[in-house]
XYZ file of C-alpha atoms in Angstrom:
607
model
C 108.925 -149.850 33.954
C 109.236 -147.069 36.531
C 107.136 -145.328 39.112
C 109.435 -142.518 40.269
C 109.101 -140.334 43.356
C 110.819 -137.287 44.914
C 111.917 -133.857 43.786
C 115.416 -132.609 44.608
C 113.826 -129.541 46.278
C 111.718 -131.706 48.608
C 114.976 -132.807 50.240
C 115.024 -129.296 51.728
C 111.370 -128.206 51.772
C 110.112 -131.403 53.415
C 112.802 -133.914 54.402
C 115.447 -131.538 55.837
C 114.956 -132.492 59.497
C 113.742 -136.077 59.201
C 115.001 -138.770 61.572
C 115.049 -142.465 60.710
C 111.532 -143.099 62.094
C 110.103 -140.522 59.654
C 112.168 -141.828 56.734
C 111.042 -145.363 57.495
C 107.365 -144.341 57.275
C 107.985 -142.605 53.954
C 109.819 -145.565 52.444
C 107.049 -147.919 53.606
C 104.483 -145.607 51.973
C 106.601 -145.640 48.793
C 106.549 -149.448 48.777
C 102.798 -149.566 49.403
C 102.330 -147.102 46.523
C 104.423 -149.106 44.080
C 107.300 -146.611 43.828
C 110.393 -148.401 42.470
C 112.821 -145.610 41.560
C 113.803 -142.799 43.961
C 116.774 -140.653 45.004
C 118.834 -141.398 48.111
C 120.611 -138.070 48.592
C 121.321 -137.876 52.339
C 124.937 -137.754 53.493
C 126.448 -136.627 50.196
C 128.045 -133.542 51.766
C 130.023 -135.796 54.115
C 131.457 -137.618 51.099
C 132.107 -134.354 49.245
C 133.915 -132.987 52.298
C 136.191 -136.044 52.283
C 136.890 -135.596 48.550
C 137.621 -131.857 48.922
C 139.980 -132.505 51.841
C 141.800 -135.178 49.816
C 142.172 -132.672 46.979
C 143.822 -130.209 49.376
C 141.042 -127.787 50.334
C 141.008 -126.541 53.918
C 137.971 -126.591 56.191
C 137.241 -122.862 55.922
C 137.077 -123.145 52.108
C 134.577 -125.988 52.468
C 132.580 -124.035 55.075
C 132.294 -121.122 52.630
C 130.709 -123.468 50.100
C 128.055 -125.591 51.813
C 124.792 -123.884 52.772
C 122.854 -124.595 55.956
C 120.696 -127.763 56.097
C 117.447 -126.098 54.968
C 119.041 -124.884 51.708
C 121.212 -127.815 50.600
C 118.979 -128.670 47.623
C 120.115 -125.452 45.886
C 123.753 -125.891 46.868
C 123.686 -129.310 45.185
C 122.370 -127.765 41.959
C 124.972 -125.000 41.884
C 122.492 -122.212 42.690
C 123.557 -121.181 46.186
C 126.564 -121.296 48.500
C 127.316 -120.429 52.139
C 123.865 -119.063 53.043
C 122.752 -120.174 56.580
C 125.832 -122.425 56.847
C 128.264 -123.859 57.702
C 127.438 -127.529 58.275
C 128.627 -128.803 61.675
C 130.626 -132.100 61.734
C 127.779 -133.783 63.636
C 125.417 -132.973 60.738
C 127.583 -135.088 58.425
C 127.680 -137.992 60.875
C 123.908 -138.037 61.373
C 123.220 -137.804 57.639
C 125.631 -140.647 56.840
C 123.914 -142.805 59.425
C 120.522 -142.014 57.866
C 121.757 -142.716 54.346
C 123.004 -146.219 55.297
C 119.548 -147.070 56.578
C 117.691 -145.381 53.709
C 119.508 -147.267 50.937
C 119.335 -150.538 52.854
C 115.569 -150.242 53.354
C 114.830 -149.046 49.826
C 116.819 -151.885 48.273
C 115.309 -154.482 50.594
C 111.892 -153.434 49.241
C 112.998 -153.807 45.625
C 113.536 -150.146 44.811
C 116.279 -148.770 42.594
C 118.133 -145.998 44.428
C 119.355 -142.936 42.545
C 122.648 -141.573 43.917
C 124.036 -138.057 43.367
C 126.878 -137.505 40.894
C 129.194 -134.619 39.943
C 127.523 -131.928 37.796
C 130.614 -129.695 37.438
C 130.129 -127.133 40.252
C 133.140 -126.598 42.534
C 134.083 -124.495 45.595
C 136.346 -121.520 44.960
C 139.086 -123.304 46.957
C 139.679 -125.603 43.960
C 141.159 -122.585 42.131
C 143.688 -122.033 44.931
C 144.813 -125.678 44.940
C 144.816 -126.004 41.139
C 145.573 -122.489 39.875
C 145.600 -123.578 36.206
C 142.171 -125.200 36.296
C 139.703 -123.809 33.754
C 136.596 -122.761 35.722
C 134.089 -119.984 35.042
C 131.713 -118.265 37.436
C 128.050 -118.791 36.627
C 125.709 -115.811 36.963
C 123.648 -115.035 40.045
C 120.648 -117.217 40.863
C 117.103 -115.929 41.469
C 117.270 -112.776 43.676
C 120.624 -113.626 45.270
C 123.735 -111.644 44.395
C 127.261 -113.071 44.248
C 127.633 -113.002 48.044
C 125.701 -116.256 48.135
C 125.538 -117.420 44.515
C 127.693 -117.219 41.325
C 129.232 -120.666 41.755
C 132.226 -121.861 39.720
C 131.621 -124.369 36.926
C 134.527 -126.469 35.682
C 135.084 -126.520 31.950
C 134.018 -129.964 30.665
C 137.320 -130.304 28.735
C 139.428 -129.651 31.849
C 141.066 -132.897 33.013
C 140.082 -132.070 36.623
C 136.417 -132.548 35.648
C 136.959 -136.294 35.260
C 139.292 -136.494 38.262
C 136.824 -134.858 40.679
C 133.697 -136.518 39.279
C 135.126 -140.024 39.300
C 136.800 -139.571 42.684
C 133.488 -138.529 44.252
C 131.464 -141.342 42.717
C 134.015 -144.024 43.624
C 133.999 -142.784 47.207
C 130.184 -142.738 47.258
C 129.879 -146.267 45.809
C 132.458 -147.573 48.281
C 130.290 -146.143 51.057
C 126.765 -147.049 49.891
C 126.983 -149.556 47.026
C 125.078 -148.730 43.835
C 122.074 -149.529 41.632
C 123.831 -147.786 38.695
C 121.493 -144.780 38.377
C 122.913 -141.308 39.102
C 121.468 -137.815 39.203
C 123.209 -134.593 38.145
C 121.843 -131.176 37.127
C 124.417 -128.814 35.666
C 122.139 -126.031 34.439
C 119.136 -126.005 36.772
C 117.778 -122.433 36.410
C 121.283 -121.348 35.351
C 122.058 -120.107 31.839
C 124.949 -122.055 30.242
C 128.047 -120.085 29.260
C 127.408 -120.732 25.572
C 124.472 -121.808 23.431
C 126.781 -123.520 20.952
C 125.374 -127.064 20.545
C 128.926 -128.480 20.434
C 129.664 -126.962 23.884
C 126.433 -128.331 25.374
C 127.218 -131.812 24.025
C 130.698 -131.623 25.567
C 129.184 -130.758 28.964
C 126.761 -133.690 29.037
C 129.409 -136.007 27.634
C 131.837 -134.925 30.406
C 129.233 -135.443 33.151
C 128.421 -138.902 31.793
C 132.121 -139.877 31.395
C 132.796 -138.957 35.020
C 129.965 -141.387 35.946
C 131.189 -144.249 33.745
C 134.743 -143.674 35.027
C 133.482 -144.927 38.392
C 130.714 -147.256 37.182
C 130.777 -148.562 33.579
C 127.060 -149.447 33.884
C 126.017 -145.892 34.853
C 122.668 -144.456 33.735
C 122.175 -140.691 34.152
C 118.823 -139.508 35.504
C 118.348 -135.811 34.675
C 115.586 -133.332 35.548
C 114.017 -131.858 32.420
C 112.987 -128.702 34.291
C 115.558 -126.490 32.542
C 114.000 -126.979 29.080
C 110.613 -125.541 30.042
C 112.057 -123.037 32.569
C 114.218 -121.232 29.949
C 112.624 -122.113 26.590
C 114.268 -119.108 24.886
C 117.700 -120.595 25.505
C 116.783 -124.266 25.092
C 115.720 -124.310 21.456
C 115.455 -127.725 19.751
C 119.119 -127.650 18.631
C 120.342 -126.973 22.189
C 118.092 -129.632 23.747
C 119.151 -132.226 21.175
C 122.843 -131.426 21.706
C 122.641 -131.802 25.490
C 120.660 -135.058 25.255
C 122.816 -136.559 22.502
C 126.047 -136.004 24.443
C 125.047 -139.276 26.152
C 124.504 -142.607 24.313
C 120.795 -143.291 23.672
C 119.269 -145.268 26.514
C 121.956 -144.291 29.059
C 120.020 -141.237 30.187
C 116.511 -141.019 31.654
C 114.913 -137.564 31.559
C 112.282 -136.538 34.080
C 109.639 -134.550 32.158
C 109.187 -132.691 35.408
C 106.101 -130.537 34.845
C 104.344 -132.757 32.307
C 100.829 -132.076 33.593
C 101.141 -128.387 32.638
C 104.178 -127.871 30.417
C 105.211 -131.200 28.832
C 108.550 -131.095 27.023
C 108.343 -134.462 25.215
C 105.805 -133.000 22.750
C 108.152 -130.414 21.250
C 111.362 -132.493 21.468
C 110.217 -135.558 19.488
C 110.068 -137.522 22.751
C 113.420 -136.167 24.022
C 115.083 -137.047 20.716
C 115.131 -140.732 21.560
C 116.235 -140.646 25.225
C 113.846 -142.448 27.625
C 111.693 -140.189 29.788
C 109.376 -140.385 32.798
C 106.060 -138.482 32.701
C 106.054 -136.569 36.003
C 103.454 -134.608 37.911
C 105.107 -131.692 39.746
C 101.891 -130.322 41.279
C 103.343 -128.417 44.239
C 105.842 -125.582 44.633
C 107.612 -124.762 47.895
C 105.492 -127.155 49.961
C 102.716 -124.522 50.065
C 99.374 -125.410 51.607
C 96.298 -124.777 49.468
C 93.883 -127.220 47.835
C 94.988 -127.691 44.235
C 95.107 -130.235 41.451
C 94.967 -130.740 37.699
C 93.034 -134.016 37.778
C 91.945 -133.989 34.116
C 95.498 -133.344 32.939
C 96.947 -136.195 34.983
C 94.059 -138.520 34.140
C 94.796 -138.187 30.415
C 98.408 -136.979 30.140
C 100.346 -140.212 30.754
C 98.177 -142.160 28.272
C 98.606 -139.485 25.595
C 102.376 -139.608 26.176
C 102.437 -143.374 25.648
C 100.505 -143.008 22.362
C 102.807 -140.203 21.126
C 104.619 -141.133 17.857
C 107.867 -143.007 18.678
C 107.254 -142.416 22.397
C 110.203 -143.171 24.671
C 108.155 -142.950 27.892
C 109.352 -145.479 30.482
C 107.334 -144.525 33.551
C 105.279 -142.108 35.607
C 106.466 -140.004 38.515
C 105.510 -137.762 41.419
C 107.866 -134.812 41.859
C 106.327 -132.245 44.257
C 108.708 -129.637 45.694
C 107.095 -130.248 49.080
C 104.859 -132.971 50.493
C 102.227 -133.335 53.252
C 99.487 -131.540 51.291
C 96.696 -132.627 48.898
C 97.019 -136.376 49.542
C 94.240 -137.177 47.086
C 96.201 -135.957 44.054
C 99.169 -138.206 44.876
C 96.925 -141.223 45.497
C 95.339 -140.619 42.104
C 98.668 -140.216 40.300
C 100.066 -143.364 41.931
C 97.043 -145.329 40.823
C 97.352 -144.105 37.231
C 100.788 -145.742 37.005
C 98.975 -149.101 37.048
C 96.157 -148.265 34.640
C 95.625 -148.939 30.936
C 93.285 -145.983 30.394
C 91.870 -142.927 32.197
C 89.641 -143.396 35.243
C 86.057 -142.286 35.770
C 87.059 -139.578 38.261
C 83.739 -138.906 40.088
C 83.301 -142.604 40.891
C 87.004 -142.947 41.757
C 86.809 -140.049 44.242
C 83.636 -141.477 45.818
C 85.513 -144.719 46.522
C 88.538 -142.703 47.648
C 86.485 -140.984 50.377
C 85.294 -144.369 51.619
C 88.819 -145.841 51.638
C 90.244 -142.748 53.290
C 87.728 -142.603 56.148
C 87.169 -146.342 56.554
C 83.391 -146.068 56.084
C 80.961 -144.938 53.371
C 79.362 -141.561 54.024
C 77.105 -139.776 51.527
C 77.925 -136.249 52.742
C 81.694 -136.862 52.658
C 81.443 -138.382 49.167
C 79.447 -135.351 47.931
C 82.040 -133.013 49.470
C 84.813 -134.804 47.578
C 82.936 -134.671 44.277
C 82.563 -130.896 44.739
C 86.282 -130.516 45.502
C 87.141 -132.705 42.502
C 85.263 -130.482 40.047
C 86.528 -127.200 41.569
C 89.874 -126.772 43.372
C 91.234 -130.063 42.021
C 90.367 -129.370 38.400
C 92.610 -126.535 37.271
C 92.810 -126.570 33.465
C 95.193 -124.940 31.002
C 98.701 -124.036 32.180
C 98.372 -124.163 35.963
C 101.261 -123.201 38.219
C 100.449 -123.915 41.838
C 102.154 -121.211 43.901
C 99.803 -120.169 46.677
C 99.252 -116.487 45.885
C 96.465 -115.929 48.397
C 96.740 -112.551 50.163
C 96.795 -114.583 53.402
C 100.376 -115.758 52.768
C 101.747 -112.829 50.765
C 103.198 -109.482 51.819
C 100.244 -107.054 51.837
C 99.916 -104.416 49.111
C 97.118 -102.650 47.224
C 97.706 -104.865 44.148
C 97.180 -108.427 45.388
C 95.960 -111.319 43.290
C 92.605 -112.747 44.424
C 91.806 -114.663 41.212
C 90.619 -118.265 41.617
C 90.536 -121.005 38.964
C 87.388 -122.487 40.542
C 84.020 -121.569 42.009
C 84.541 -120.554 45.659
C 81.030 -121.690 46.641
C 81.988 -125.317 45.896
C 84.564 -125.167 48.697
C 82.127 -123.541 51.143
C 79.567 -126.235 50.351
C 82.174 -129.029 50.737
C 83.043 -127.509 54.133
C 79.376 -127.650 55.163
C 79.052 -131.263 53.997
C 82.237 -132.409 55.750
C 81.112 -130.801 58.995
C 77.789 -132.613 58.732
C 79.666 -135.919 58.343
C 81.562 -135.204 61.579
C 79.246 -137.114 63.901
C 79.845 -140.326 61.927
C 83.464 -139.839 60.858
C 84.868 -137.707 63.672
C 86.988 -140.547 65.053
C 88.897 -140.960 61.764
C 92.296 -139.178 61.847
C 92.264 -138.717 58.053
C 88.802 -137.118 58.299
C 90.013 -134.614 60.910
C 93.019 -133.752 58.746
C 90.755 -133.111 55.748
C 88.342 -131.072 57.858
C 91.219 -128.801 58.908
C 92.419 -128.554 55.327
C 89.023 -127.684 53.821
C 88.212 -125.236 56.653
C 91.646 -123.676 56.085
C 90.866 -123.302 52.368
C 87.524 -121.650 53.161
C 89.296 -119.268 55.566
C 91.886 -118.503 52.879
C 89.043 -117.526 50.511
C 87.485 -115.355 53.235
C 90.804 -113.540 53.751
C 90.656 -112.503 50.074
C 87.113 -111.150 50.563
C 88.174 -109.082 53.590
C 91.237 -107.860 51.703
C 89.010 -106.634 48.853
C 86.765 -104.836 51.378
C 89.828 -103.239 53.002
C 91.161 -102.074 49.646
C 87.775 -100.789 48.507
C 87.242 -98.887 51.808
C 90.716 -97.333 51.601
C 90.308 -96.290 47.967
C 86.935 -94.679 48.659
C 88.235 -93.013 51.879
C 85.657 -94.849 54.014
C 87.351 -95.008 57.421
C 84.546 -96.828 59.361
C 84.379 -99.602 56.719
C 88.190 -99.898 56.718
C 88.242 -100.244 60.516
C 85.477 -102.857 60.438
C 86.929 -105.079 57.696
C 90.493 -104.693 59.000
C 89.385 -105.355 62.567
C 87.512 -108.558 61.704
C 90.460 -109.860 59.647
C 93.211 -109.082 62.162
C 91.401 -109.647 65.457
C 89.078 -112.513 64.630
C 89.417 -114.416 61.348
C 93.206 -114.863 61.381
C 93.433 -115.745 65.118
C 90.562 -118.251 64.637
C 92.393 -119.800 61.669
C 95.515 -120.034 63.817
C 93.635 -121.850 66.579
C 92.150 -124.276 64.005
C 95.620 -125.096 62.658
C 96.988 -125.410 66.200
C 94.457 -128.183 66.855
C 96.159 -130.611 64.446
C 99.715 -131.937 64.731
C 100.348 -131.784 60.960
C 99.577 -128.053 60.882
C 101.932 -126.935 63.664
C 104.882 -124.604 63.198
C 106.321 -126.210 66.355
C 106.583 -129.578 64.620
C 108.826 -128.095 61.897
C 110.953 -126.077 64.357
C 111.283 -128.793 67.003
C 112.308 -131.390 64.412
C 115.051 -128.965 63.323
C 116.233 -128.546 66.921
C 116.137 -132.320 67.459
C 118.855 -132.717 64.786
C 121.252 -130.661 66.887
C 123.829 -131.874 69.403
C 124.372 -128.526 71.132
C 122.466 -125.321 71.895
C 124.439 -123.482 69.263
C 123.505 -125.997 66.570
C 119.877 -125.988 67.719
C 119.798 -122.213 67.267
C 121.377 -122.407 63.796
C 118.978 -125.151 62.651
C 115.953 -123.321 63.997
C 116.962 -120.115 62.166
C 117.364 -122.218 58.986
C 113.865 -123.633 59.451
C 112.270 -120.227 60.179
C 114.027 -118.449 57.334
C 113.043 -121.033 54.725
C 109.277 -120.660 55.299
C 109.398 -116.836 55.427
C 112.184 -114.618 54.027
C 114.025 -117.385 52.106
C 117.323 -115.548 52.169
C 118.881 -112.717 54.188
C 116.673 -109.953 52.802
C 113.510 -111.661 51.576
C 115.273 -112.775 48.380
C 112.579 -115.373 47.585
C 110.032 -114.005 50.063
C 107.162 -116.361 51.009
C 107.982 -118.827 48.220
C 107.798 -121.685 50.737
C 104.795 -120.253 52.607
C 102.931 -122.643 54.909
C 99.698 -122.279 56.873
C 100.766 -123.438 60.318
C 99.526 -122.766 63.820
C 101.935 -120.174 65.246
C 103.061 -118.895 61.852
C 99.618 -117.506 60.974
C 99.395 -115.617 64.270
C 102.969 -114.373 64.709
C 103.937 -113.755 61.081
C 101.008 -113.321 58.663
C 98.635 -111.663 61.148
C 101.303 -109.215 62.355
C 101.932 -108.186 58.734
C 98.231 -107.643 58.101
C 97.887 -105.697 61.329
C 100.673 -103.355 60.254
C 99.129 -102.951 56.791
C 95.694 -102.042 58.162
C 97.118 -99.557 60.677
C 99.267 -97.896 57.991
C 96.180 -97.510 55.762
C 94.153 -96.088 58.675
C 96.988 -93.668 59.468
C 97.098 -92.630 55.799
C 93.345 -91.809 55.763
C 93.612 -89.981 59.100
C 96.588 -87.857 58.109
C 95.740 -87.427 54.427
C 99.255 -88.610 53.486
C 99.342 -91.138 50.613
C 100.251 -94.787 51.211
C 103.745 -95.637 49.924
C 104.387 -99.314 49.228
C 108.209 -99.002 49.490
C 107.996 -97.363 52.911
C 105.579 -100.070 54.013
C 107.914 -102.767 52.645
C 110.787 -101.402 54.733
C 108.649 -101.378 57.866
C 107.134 -104.816 57.247
C 110.581 -106.323 56.585
C 111.426 -105.524 60.228
C 108.306 -107.470 61.272
C 109.248 -110.435 59.069
C 112.830 -110.459 60.305
C 111.568 -110.024 63.850
C 109.639 -113.284 63.545
C 112.789 -115.206 62.580
C 114.632 -113.954 65.667
C 111.730 -113.918 68.160
C 113.217 -116.846 70.179
C 109.696 -118.060 71.008
C 109.246 -121.825 71.402
C 106.162 -123.101 69.590
C 104.280 -126.195 70.808
C 104.766 -129.429 68.856
C 101.609 -130.875 70.430
C 98.143 -129.780 69.237
C 95.594 -128.057 71.497
C 91.846 -127.612 71.111
C 89.065 -129.594 69.478
C 89.276 -129.502 65.665
C 85.559 -130.198 65.114
C 84.502 -127.549 67.581
C 86.802 -124.853 66.164
C 85.740 -125.637 62.594
C 82.064 -125.461 63.613
C 82.626 -122.147 65.389
C 84.302 -120.685 62.292
C 81.464 -122.065 60.177
C 78.731 -120.483 62.302
C 80.502 -117.124 62.183
C 81.729 -117.031 58.596
C 79.892 -119.454 56.297
C 78.664 -117.056 53.570
């Protein structure tokens, strides 16, 4: 019945700064791909602000609750408050305007929109206005302390739960109409206050009642991430209780990470509630070639054959988009299939469709990528851990799930196809992406040489490997990325500034955008989680870190004083923070010839 698309996190990692023109392209792509169920989450803070004001909160209490634009996804799930905020009034106006157009376009193309609902999280100001309300502070989230997390959760039995939830939804429906599907996540990465099944049933029942209070036809769409994220807490009894707090068939669960950690298998198909088999694939919008093609080619069919299966669709739920197009094309196609595809022949046709012409070298390159980077098996979690995008240390992970030579060979083949396919924009994008992957592998090799030289006190070798990495390989990678508009830091930063209506807003939005892809928090709380390989970022952030690391190791060998990671971390934090506040404007227009730069890198570095 359903082909679902969008992850709540992508609202921040990818869509944060989108204007209508960009949204329109995405919605058209969704229609072309057969997507018929998707969230429409823009503008909800404007409606919440109205509801909070009507309840008697003042503006400063609201400002202490909302995060800045690049972090709203986690504010909506009750993880984070205040960080990088507040939201200017013009933000609300622009987002409302976008939301009107988004829901209108989605519905006109036959899609069912999913609107946000009340999950139970409230600003602290509610306790001032209603001193007798029963609310408890949740614990801290991730590496944030209570300065920016520990949000209040209303007790499901408290009458205000229904009042607030229904008030919000009625206001939202009055504004945008409804297709009767609503999303709410009460315990995303947050441990509930009690594991008593009766309590958990009361929570889900309260959330659902606040939906039906505004719309008797409501269906609750819930992310199933929590069950596999905290399996120690969510034992079968707890899962069943939460799911059975809602009448069967009135909830749809997204089995969010089904390609690696399916939940339907150990919950008897979500104990009778319908579910959508989703491919998560990407975390934080990281670059890096990756896929689990065998798992997605077989997983959805196995889920349909599962005893008493309640599967009602397939879905794409990456945390960030604009990477690994092939995997999403494949997953979209599987939604229409009766049985698994023959992948090598599918990918051969894919290369032809993508470049608009058959080419033997390009097809061979894709078959190599298919069997290597795109075929991670077992439990695969795609966070890019390459030393390139991580804070340097002497204990970095250089493990690969594939044979690195397959990528080098695919790079060679793609380059050889350049004379025929060089005018295809999709070909140039893929050439950048595969060259970037090869460079990422090379960074690991140089890192291992650096570490080996340091550990065996070989100063000349350390200077050579460190020098090549910092003064040639990384700057060359940066110039490659700078040659393509989709790999520019400037595009991300300038789209953030374009949302602003004053210099002050532009500065706030740009700091939001810079912080998200680097420190992710005031002190590197979720450091490099949302790492990207972008022209400008590689040179002024990653390369500067590596440069510092190499010079500290050289200094250590010269002076005979041992290398201390904590001292290095303190020094490198200044570099990382310095990037966020460097005030430099990065170009949003590419420079240089992609083919030429890739060829130059190839001639220098192809192993």
